[in-house]
XYZ file of C-alpha atoms in Angstrom:
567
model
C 10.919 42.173 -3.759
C 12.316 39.471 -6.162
C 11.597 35.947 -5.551
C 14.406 34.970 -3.843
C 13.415 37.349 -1.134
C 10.379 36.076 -0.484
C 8.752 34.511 2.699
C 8.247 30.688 2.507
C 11.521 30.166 0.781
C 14.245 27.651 1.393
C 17.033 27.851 3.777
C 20.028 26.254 1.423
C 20.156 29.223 -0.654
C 21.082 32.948 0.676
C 19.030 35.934 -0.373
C 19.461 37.669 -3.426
C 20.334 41.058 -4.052
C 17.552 43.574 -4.910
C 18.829 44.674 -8.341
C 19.542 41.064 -9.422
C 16.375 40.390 -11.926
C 14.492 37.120 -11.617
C 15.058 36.121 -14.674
C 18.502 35.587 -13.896
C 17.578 33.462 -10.631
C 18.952 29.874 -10.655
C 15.149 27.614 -10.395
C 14.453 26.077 -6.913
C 12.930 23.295 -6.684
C 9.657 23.096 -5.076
C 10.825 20.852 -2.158
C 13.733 23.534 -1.418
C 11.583 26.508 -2.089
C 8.673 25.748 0.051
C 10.391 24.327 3.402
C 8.852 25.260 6.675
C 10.190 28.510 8.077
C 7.554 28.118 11.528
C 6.504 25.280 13.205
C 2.931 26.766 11.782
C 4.138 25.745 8.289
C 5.641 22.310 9.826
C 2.374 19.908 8.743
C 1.714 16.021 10.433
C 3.760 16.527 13.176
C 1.525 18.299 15.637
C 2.996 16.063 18.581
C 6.166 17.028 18.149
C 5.438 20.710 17.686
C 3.001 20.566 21.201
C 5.615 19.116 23.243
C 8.565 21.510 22.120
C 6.358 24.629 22.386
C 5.386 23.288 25.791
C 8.902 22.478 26.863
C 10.302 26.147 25.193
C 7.274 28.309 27.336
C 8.184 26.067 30.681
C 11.762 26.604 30.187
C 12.423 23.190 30.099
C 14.447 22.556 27.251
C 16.868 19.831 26.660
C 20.615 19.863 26.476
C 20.170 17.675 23.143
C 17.006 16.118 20.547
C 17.304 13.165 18.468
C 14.836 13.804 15.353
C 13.864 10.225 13.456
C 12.000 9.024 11.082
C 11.518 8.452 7.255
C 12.856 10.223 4.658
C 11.547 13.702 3.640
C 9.254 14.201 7.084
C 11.290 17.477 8.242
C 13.784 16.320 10.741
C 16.234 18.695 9.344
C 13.468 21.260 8.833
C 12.965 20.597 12.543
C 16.133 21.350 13.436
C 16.739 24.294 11.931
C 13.210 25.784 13.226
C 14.468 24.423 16.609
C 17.807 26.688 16.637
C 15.082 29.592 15.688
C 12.928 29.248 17.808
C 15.827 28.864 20.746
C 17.519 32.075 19.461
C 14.627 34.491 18.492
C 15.534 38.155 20.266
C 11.832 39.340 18.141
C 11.538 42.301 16.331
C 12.123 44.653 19.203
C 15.702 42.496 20.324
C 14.278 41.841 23.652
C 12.705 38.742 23.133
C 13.301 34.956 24.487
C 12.452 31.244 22.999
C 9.505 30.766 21.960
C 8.094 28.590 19.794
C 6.932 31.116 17.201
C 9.796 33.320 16.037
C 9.280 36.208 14.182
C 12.094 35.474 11.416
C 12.783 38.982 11.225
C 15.317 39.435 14.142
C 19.299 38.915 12.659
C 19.495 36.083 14.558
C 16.762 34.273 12.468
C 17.325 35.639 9.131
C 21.096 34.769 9.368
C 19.965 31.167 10.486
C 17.185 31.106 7.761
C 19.896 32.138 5.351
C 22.716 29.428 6.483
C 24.983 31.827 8.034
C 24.856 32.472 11.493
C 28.706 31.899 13.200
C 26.869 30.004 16.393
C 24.673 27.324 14.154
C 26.906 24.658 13.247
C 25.507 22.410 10.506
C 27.323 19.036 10.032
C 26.321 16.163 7.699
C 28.029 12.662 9.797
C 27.896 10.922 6.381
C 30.894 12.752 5.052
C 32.792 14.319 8.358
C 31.987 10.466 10.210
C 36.014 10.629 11.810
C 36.355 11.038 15.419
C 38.736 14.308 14.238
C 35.629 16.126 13.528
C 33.991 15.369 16.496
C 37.145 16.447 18.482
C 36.511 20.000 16.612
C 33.290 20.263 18.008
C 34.311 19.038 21.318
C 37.312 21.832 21.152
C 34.566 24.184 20.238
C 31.758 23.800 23.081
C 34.191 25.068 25.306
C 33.971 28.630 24.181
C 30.568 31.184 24.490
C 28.189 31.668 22.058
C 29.621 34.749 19.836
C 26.419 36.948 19.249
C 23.129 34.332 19.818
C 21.633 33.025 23.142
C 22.867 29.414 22.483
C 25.862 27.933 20.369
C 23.517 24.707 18.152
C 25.046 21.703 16.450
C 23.202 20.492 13.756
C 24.519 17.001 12.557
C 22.186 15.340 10.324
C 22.728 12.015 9.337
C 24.207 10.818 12.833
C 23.995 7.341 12.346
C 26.936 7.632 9.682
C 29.502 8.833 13.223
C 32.285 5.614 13.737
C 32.085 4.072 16.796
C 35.028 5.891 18.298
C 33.471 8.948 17.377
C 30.282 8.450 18.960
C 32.730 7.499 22.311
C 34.205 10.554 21.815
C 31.205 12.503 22.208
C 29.746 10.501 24.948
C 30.919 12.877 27.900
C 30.159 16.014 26.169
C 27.017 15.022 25.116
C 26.493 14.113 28.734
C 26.918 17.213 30.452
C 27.188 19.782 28.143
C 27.680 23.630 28.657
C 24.618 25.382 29.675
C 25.037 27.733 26.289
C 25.554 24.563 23.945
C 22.660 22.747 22.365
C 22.924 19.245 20.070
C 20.146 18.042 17.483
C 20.637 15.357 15.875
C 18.680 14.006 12.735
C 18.607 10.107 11.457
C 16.808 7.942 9.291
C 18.474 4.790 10.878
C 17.695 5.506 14.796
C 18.606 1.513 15.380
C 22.268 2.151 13.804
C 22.604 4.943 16.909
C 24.265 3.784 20.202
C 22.230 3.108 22.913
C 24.619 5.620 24.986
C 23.455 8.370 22.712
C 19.856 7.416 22.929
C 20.120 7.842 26.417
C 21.666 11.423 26.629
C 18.667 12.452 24.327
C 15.153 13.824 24.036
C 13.802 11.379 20.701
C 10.976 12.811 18.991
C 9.527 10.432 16.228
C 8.574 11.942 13.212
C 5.644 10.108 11.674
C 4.504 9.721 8.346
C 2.793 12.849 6.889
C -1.235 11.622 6.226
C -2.230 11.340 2.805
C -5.249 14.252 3.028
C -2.611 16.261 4.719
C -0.096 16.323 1.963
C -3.114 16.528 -0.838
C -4.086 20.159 0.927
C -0.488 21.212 0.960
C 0.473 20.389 -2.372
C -3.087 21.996 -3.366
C -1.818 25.152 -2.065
C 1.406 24.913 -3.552
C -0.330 24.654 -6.795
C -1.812 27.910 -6.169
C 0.869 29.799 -5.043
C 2.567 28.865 -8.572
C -0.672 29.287 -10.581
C -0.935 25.689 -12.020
C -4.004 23.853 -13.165
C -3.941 20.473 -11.448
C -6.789 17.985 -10.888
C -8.146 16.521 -7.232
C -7.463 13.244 -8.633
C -3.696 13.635 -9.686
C -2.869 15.441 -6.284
C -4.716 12.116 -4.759
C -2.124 10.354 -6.899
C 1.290 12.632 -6.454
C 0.104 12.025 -2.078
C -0.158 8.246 -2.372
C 3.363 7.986 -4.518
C 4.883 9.718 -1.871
C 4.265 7.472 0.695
C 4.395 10.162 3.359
C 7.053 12.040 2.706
C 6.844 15.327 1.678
C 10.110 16.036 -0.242
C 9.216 13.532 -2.165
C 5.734 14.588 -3.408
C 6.831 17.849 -3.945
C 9.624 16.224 -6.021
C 6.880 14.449 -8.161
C 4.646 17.432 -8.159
C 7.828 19.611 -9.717
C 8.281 16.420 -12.187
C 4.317 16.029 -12.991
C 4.592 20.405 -13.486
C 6.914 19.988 -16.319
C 5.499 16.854 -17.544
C 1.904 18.694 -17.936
C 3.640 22.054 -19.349
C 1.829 23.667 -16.429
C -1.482 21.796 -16.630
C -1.302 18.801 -14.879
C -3.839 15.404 -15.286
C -4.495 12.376 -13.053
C -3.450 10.367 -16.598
C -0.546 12.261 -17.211
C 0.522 11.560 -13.604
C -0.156 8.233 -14.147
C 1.852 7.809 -17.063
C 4.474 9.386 -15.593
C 4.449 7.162 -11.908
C 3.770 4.453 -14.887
C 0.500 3.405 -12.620
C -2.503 1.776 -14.283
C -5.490 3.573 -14.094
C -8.413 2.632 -11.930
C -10.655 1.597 -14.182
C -8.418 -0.792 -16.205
C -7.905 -1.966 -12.600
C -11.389 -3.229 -11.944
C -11.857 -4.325 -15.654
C -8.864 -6.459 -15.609
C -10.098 -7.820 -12.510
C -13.633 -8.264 -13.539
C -12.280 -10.856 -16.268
C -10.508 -12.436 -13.307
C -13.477 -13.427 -11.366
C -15.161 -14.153 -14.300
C -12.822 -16.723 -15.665
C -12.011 -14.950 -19.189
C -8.742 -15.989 -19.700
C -8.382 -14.766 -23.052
C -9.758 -11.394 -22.311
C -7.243 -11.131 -19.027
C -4.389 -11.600 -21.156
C -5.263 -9.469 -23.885
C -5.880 -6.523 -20.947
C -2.139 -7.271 -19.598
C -0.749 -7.249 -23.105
C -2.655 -3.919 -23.842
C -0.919 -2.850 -20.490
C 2.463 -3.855 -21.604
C 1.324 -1.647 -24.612
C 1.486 1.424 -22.886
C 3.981 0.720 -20.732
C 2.564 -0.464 -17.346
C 4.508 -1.965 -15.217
C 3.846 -5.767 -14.510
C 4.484 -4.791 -10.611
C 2.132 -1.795 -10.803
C -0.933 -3.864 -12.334
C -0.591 -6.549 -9.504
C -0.403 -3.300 -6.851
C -3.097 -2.191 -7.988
C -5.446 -5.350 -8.020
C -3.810 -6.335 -4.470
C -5.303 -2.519 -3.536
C -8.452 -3.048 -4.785
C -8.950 -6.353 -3.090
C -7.573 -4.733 0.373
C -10.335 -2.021 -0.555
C -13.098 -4.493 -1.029
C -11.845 -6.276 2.210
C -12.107 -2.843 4.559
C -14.999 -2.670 3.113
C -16.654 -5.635 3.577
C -15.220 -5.837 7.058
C -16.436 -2.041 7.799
C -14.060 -0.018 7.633
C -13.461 3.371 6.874
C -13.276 3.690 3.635
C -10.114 5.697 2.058
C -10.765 9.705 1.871
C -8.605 10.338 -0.839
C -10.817 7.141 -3.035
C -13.259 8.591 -5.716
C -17.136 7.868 -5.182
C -16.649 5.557 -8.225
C -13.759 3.586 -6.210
C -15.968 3.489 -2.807
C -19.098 1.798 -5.144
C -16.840 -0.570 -6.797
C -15.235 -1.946 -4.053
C -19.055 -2.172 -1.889
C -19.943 -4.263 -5.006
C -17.263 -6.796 -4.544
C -17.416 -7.282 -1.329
C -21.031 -8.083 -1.828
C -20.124 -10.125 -4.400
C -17.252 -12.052 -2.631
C -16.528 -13.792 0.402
C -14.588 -13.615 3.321
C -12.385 -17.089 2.145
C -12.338 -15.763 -1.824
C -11.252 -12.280 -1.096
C -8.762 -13.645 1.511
C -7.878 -16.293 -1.403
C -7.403 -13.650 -3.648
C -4.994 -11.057 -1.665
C -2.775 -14.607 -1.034
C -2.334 -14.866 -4.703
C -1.559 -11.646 -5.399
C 0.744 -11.287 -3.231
C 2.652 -14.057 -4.264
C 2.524 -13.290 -7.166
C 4.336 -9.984 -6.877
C 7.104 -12.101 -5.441
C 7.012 -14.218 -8.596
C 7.116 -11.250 -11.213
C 9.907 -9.286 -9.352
C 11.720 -12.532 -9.065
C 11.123 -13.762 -12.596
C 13.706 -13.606 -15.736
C 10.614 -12.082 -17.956
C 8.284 -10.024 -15.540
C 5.453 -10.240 -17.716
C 5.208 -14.240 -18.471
C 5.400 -14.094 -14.567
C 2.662 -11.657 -14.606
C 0.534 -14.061 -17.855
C 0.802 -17.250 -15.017
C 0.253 -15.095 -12.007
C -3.526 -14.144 -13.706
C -4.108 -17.961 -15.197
C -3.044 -19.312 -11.608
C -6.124 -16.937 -10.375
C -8.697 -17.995 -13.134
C -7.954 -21.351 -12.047
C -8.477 -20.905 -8.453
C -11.666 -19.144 -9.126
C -13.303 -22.623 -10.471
C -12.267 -24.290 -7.527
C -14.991 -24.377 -4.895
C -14.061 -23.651 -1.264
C -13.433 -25.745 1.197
C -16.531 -25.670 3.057
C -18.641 -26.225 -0.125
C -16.362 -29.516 -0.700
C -17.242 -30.526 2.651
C -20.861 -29.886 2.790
C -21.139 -31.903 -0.685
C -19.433 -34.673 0.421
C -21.228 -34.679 3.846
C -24.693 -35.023 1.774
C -23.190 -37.338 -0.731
C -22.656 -35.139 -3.502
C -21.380 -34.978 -7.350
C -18.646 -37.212 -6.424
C -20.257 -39.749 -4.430
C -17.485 -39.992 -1.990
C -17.828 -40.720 1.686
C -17.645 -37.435 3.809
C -14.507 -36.753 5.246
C -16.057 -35.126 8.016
C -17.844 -37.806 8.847
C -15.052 -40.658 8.587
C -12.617 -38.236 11.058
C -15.920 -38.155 13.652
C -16.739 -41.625 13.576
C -14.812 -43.877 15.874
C -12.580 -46.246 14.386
C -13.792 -49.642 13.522
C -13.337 -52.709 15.954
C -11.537 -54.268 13.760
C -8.673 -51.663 12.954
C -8.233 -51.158 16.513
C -7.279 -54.681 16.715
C -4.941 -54.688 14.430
C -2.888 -51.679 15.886
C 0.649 -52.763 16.613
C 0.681 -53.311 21.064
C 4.242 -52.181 21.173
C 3.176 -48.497 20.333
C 0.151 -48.654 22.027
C -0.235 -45.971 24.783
C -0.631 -47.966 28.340
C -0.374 -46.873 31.617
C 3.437 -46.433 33.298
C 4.146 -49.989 34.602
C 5.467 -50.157 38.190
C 9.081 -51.485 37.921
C 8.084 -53.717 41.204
C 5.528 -55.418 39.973
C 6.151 -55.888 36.426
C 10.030 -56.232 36.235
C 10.078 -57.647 32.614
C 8.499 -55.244 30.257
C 6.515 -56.534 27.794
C 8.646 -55.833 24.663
C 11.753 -54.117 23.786
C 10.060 -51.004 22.836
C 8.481 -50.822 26.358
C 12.368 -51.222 27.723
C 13.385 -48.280 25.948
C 10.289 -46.170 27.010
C 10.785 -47.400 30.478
C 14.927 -46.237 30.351
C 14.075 -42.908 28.870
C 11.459 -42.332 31.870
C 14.054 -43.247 34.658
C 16.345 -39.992 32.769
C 18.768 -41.574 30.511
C 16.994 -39.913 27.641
C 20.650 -40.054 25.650
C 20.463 -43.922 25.929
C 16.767 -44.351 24.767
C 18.061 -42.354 21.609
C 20.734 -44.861 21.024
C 18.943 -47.991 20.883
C 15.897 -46.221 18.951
C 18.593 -45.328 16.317
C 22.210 -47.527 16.568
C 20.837 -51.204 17.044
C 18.444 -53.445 15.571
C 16.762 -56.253 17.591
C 18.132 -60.109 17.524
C 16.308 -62.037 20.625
C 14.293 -60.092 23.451
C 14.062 -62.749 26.089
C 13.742 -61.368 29.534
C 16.292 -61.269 31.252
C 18.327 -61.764 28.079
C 18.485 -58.872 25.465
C 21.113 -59.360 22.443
C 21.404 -56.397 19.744
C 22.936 -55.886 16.422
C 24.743 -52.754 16.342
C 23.997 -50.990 13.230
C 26.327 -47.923 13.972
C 29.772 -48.095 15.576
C 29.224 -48.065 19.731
C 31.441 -47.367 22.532
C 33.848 -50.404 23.797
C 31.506 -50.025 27.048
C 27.935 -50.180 25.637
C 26.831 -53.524 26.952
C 28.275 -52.747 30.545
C 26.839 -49.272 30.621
C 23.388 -50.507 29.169
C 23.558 -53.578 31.939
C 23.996 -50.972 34.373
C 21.007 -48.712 33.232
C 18.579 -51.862 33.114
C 19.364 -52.732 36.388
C 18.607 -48.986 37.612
C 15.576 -49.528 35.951
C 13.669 -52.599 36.971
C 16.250 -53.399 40.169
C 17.164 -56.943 38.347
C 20.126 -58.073 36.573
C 20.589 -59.017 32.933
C 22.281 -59.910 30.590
C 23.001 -57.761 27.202
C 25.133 -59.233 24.604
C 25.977 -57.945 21.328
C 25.566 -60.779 17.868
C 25.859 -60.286 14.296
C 23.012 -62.345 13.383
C 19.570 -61.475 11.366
C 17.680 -58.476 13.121
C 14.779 -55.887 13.106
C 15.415 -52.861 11.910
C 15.890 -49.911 14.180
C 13.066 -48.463 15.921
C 13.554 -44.958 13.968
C 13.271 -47.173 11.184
C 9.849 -49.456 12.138
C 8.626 -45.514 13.172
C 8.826 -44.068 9.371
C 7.871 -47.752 8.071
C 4.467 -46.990 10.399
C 4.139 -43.327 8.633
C 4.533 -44.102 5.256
C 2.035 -47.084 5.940
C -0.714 -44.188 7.853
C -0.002 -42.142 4.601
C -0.628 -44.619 2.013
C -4.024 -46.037 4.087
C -5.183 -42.141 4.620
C -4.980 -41.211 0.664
C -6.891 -44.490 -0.187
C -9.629 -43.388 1.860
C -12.341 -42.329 -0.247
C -12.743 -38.975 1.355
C -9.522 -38.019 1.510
C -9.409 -38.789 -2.582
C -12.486 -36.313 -3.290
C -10.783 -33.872 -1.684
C -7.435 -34.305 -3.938
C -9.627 -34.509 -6.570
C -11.926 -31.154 -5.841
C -8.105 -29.475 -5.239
C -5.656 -30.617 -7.748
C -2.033 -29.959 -6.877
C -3.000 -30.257 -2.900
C -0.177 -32.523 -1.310
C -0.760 -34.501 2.304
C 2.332 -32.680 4.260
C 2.411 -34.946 7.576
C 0.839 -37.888 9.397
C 0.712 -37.781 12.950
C 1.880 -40.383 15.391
C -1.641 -41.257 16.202
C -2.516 -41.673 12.184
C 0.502 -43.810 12.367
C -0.501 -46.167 15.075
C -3.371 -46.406 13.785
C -2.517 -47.124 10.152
């Protein structure tokens, strides 16, 4: 039996014929050669595989299945197992679906090999017309030829137009009984909602980490080469769940070893920093060294690590030390030496420096990929860290200014919990002081202008208040006379409408006027006066200046009204 003949082979690629030697065999690449021919083979997706096999031995099987999920996770795998499965006869030719077929039976060899008349494969990226799904429409019509049911394969179904999805709406609705769809997508968000609802989904998930380790180790086996525990660790993580894809790296990290492959040479081919340059570099971090820190990412540069990769792999030891120190499991592909190093710093660390720490990092990696030259990015991203380090946390600041500390400042604690002095209440301005709603009956004449407008944006003319807080500025406020200065162009009816809203206010008439003489500024105007007056009072506060001076850089954002009023 040559190779191509063998079980466990792919399905893209027809059998060979006996006398054609091996040698003469084109390669296959591991990801082609070793797809799934059972639902045994068919690893993470256990789910999946439960509910078909219960839905196949109940006779319950769908008209059509949507298959999604990430790349290289065996949708079309699925698929194709599914059309097996649905038109296994057995070895005897008297079998019906089930969930295991034998792959022996013509109907399953011909589908293994890609050429059985009633399995329709399509890819929607390159037939996406609504011609093409008129062919398959034309088709459905007619009986299966020689196998139980007539399957249409179309991977990539996103990629279908609009018009072609409409097309297949009513088929896919109410199909013939002898006519089964399966669709595959990566994009399950791009598909209609119309199609959604015509289908069984199944959600492929990510294949686990340990679970792709196992099944590359027995790949490695099966083609008799040498590989270390700690470079299949590293071949499962790169692939990020997806199984073509570690297989693709394992084939590349094969013929990068010559047949013997290393957890450095993988590295140095994924261009990953190793582990323990990892915790070196940040060792020197924590420490402060920021000559040694450089000279580690220079030495990195060296050999070709990735600015990118370095920061990954410090943000992953910090998220290590952080499970950790939280208690978490701890990850089962991580070497004993990785499990001890990150239960040392999380002894080491706290909860406010290790969540410090992962902040930095990550922007940081925003910074490098962003920046012109990734590894001056990179030089500042480790310097901004060695800074940060010397900077004591917040609640150390607080406690040393509550006990009168280094900097002999008062506590800012203690000035925020102490009520305010007599005489800065005093002095707050009364037109912004908070008082209870007047009754229009028994106070007619509100105190101030300010009071007016509160007192018209209260009775609903909320689009007035707005006006005179922001178009006029205030000549004479002499009950019931009011003149204004307009300080934006107003409607040719202001001073009627405004008479009119006054007297639906307080039930009294007056009299508005508009002059050109000198006048406050608007009330938006007297508000951000206020702020900027809070602001400059609250950073001349001692407090407030030990903490600027504790966190250089640190910038007062807002001031709230009440600072304001206050001020």
């Amino acid at each position: 039996m040559t190779d191509d003949e063998s079980p466990g082979l792919g399905l893209d690629l027809p059998a060979q014929p006996l006398e054609k030697s091996a040698a003469a065999s084109p390669y296959r690449v591991l990801a082609r050669k070793y797809r799934p021919q059972s639902f045994a083979e068919l690893i993470g997706q256990d789910a999946m595989v439960r509910t078909l096999g219960n839905a196949i031995a109940s006779g319950r099987i769908a008209h059509a299945f949507l298959l999604t999920g990430v790349r290289g996770v065996g949708k079309t795998s699925t698929a194709r197992l599914v059309a097996k499965a649905l038109n296994c006869i057995g070895p005897d030719g008297k079998g019906g679906p089930t969930i295991d077929p034998c792959g022996v039976c013509e109907p399953c060899r011909a589908i293994a090999e890609g050429r059985h008349i009633d399995v329709t494969e399509m890819d929607a990226a390159s037939h996406t017309g609504v011609d093409d799904v008129r062919e398959i429409i034309e088709a459905v019509r007619y009986s299966a030829v020689s196998a139980r049911f007539k399957i249409y394969i179309i991977d990539e179904v996103h990629m279908l137009s609009k018009n072609a999805f409409n097309a297949l709406l009513k088929t896919l609705e109410e199909p013939p009984a002898h006519v089964k769809f399966l669709f595959a997508t990566t994009e399950v968000n791009k598909v209609p909602v119309t199609v959604l609802s015509r289908c069984q989904r199944f959600d492929l998930r990510r294949i686990p980490a340990e679970a792709l380790v196992e099944h590359f180790r027995r790949i490695a086996e099966i083609e008799q080469v040498d590989i270390e525990p700690d470079a299949l660790s590293l071949v499962a993580r790169a692939a990020e769940g997806s199984a073509r894809d570690g297989l693709s790296l394992l084939d590349q990290a094969i013929a990068h070893g010559a047949g013997v492959v290393t957890a450095d040479a993988v590295r140095d081919m994924l261009g990953l920093a190793d582990r323990g340059r990892i915790r070196r570099l940040l060792s020197l971090l924590l420490s402060g060294d920021a000559a040694g820190s450089l000279a580690e990412l220079d030495e990195a540069r060296t050999l070709g690590i990735e600015p990118t990769a370095l920061l990954r792999g410090l943000m992953e030891q910090t998220h290590a030390a952080t499970r950790t120190k939280a208690g978490g499991s701890a990850d089962p592909l991580a070497s004993a030496e990785e499990r001890a190093a990150s239960e040392e710093l999380a002894g080491s660390l706290g909860w406010g420096q290790l969540h410090r720490l992962w902040q930095m990092l990550l922007k940081g990696l925003s910074d490098v990929a962003a920046a012109p030259d990734p590894n001056e990015a990179a030089a500042m991203v480790l310097l901004r860290i060695i800074h940060a380090a010397e900077l004591p946390d917040p609640a150390t600041v607080i406690a040393r200014l509550q006990a009168g500390g280094e900097t002999g400042a008062v506590s800012v604690p203690a000035a925020r919990a102490a009520p305010p002095p007599a005489p800065r209440a005093a002095a707050a301005p009364a037109p912004v002081a908070p008082a209870p709603e007047p009754e229009p009956a028994e106070d007619p004449a509100p105190a101030s202008f300010v009071a007016l407008v509160d007192l018209i944006e209260r009775r609903g003319k909320a689009i007035r208040a707005s006006q005179l807080r922001r178009e006029v500025g205030l000549i004479r406020y002499a009950p019931p006379e009011l003149v204004l200065k307009p300080l934006q162009p107003l409607g040719p009816n202001f001073t009627r409408e405004l008479t009119d809203d006054i007297r639906a206010a307080l039930d009294a008439r007056w009299t508005v006027t508009l002059g050109d003489g000198e006048a406050e500024p608007s009330l938006q105007a007297q508000e951000k006066m206020a702020e900027e007056r809070a602001r400059e009072a609250i950073l001349a506060e001692p407090g407030v200046a030990a903490v600027f001076a504790a966190y250089p850089g640190t910038t007062l954002e807002s001031v709230s009204s009440k600072d304001a009023n206050h001020a």
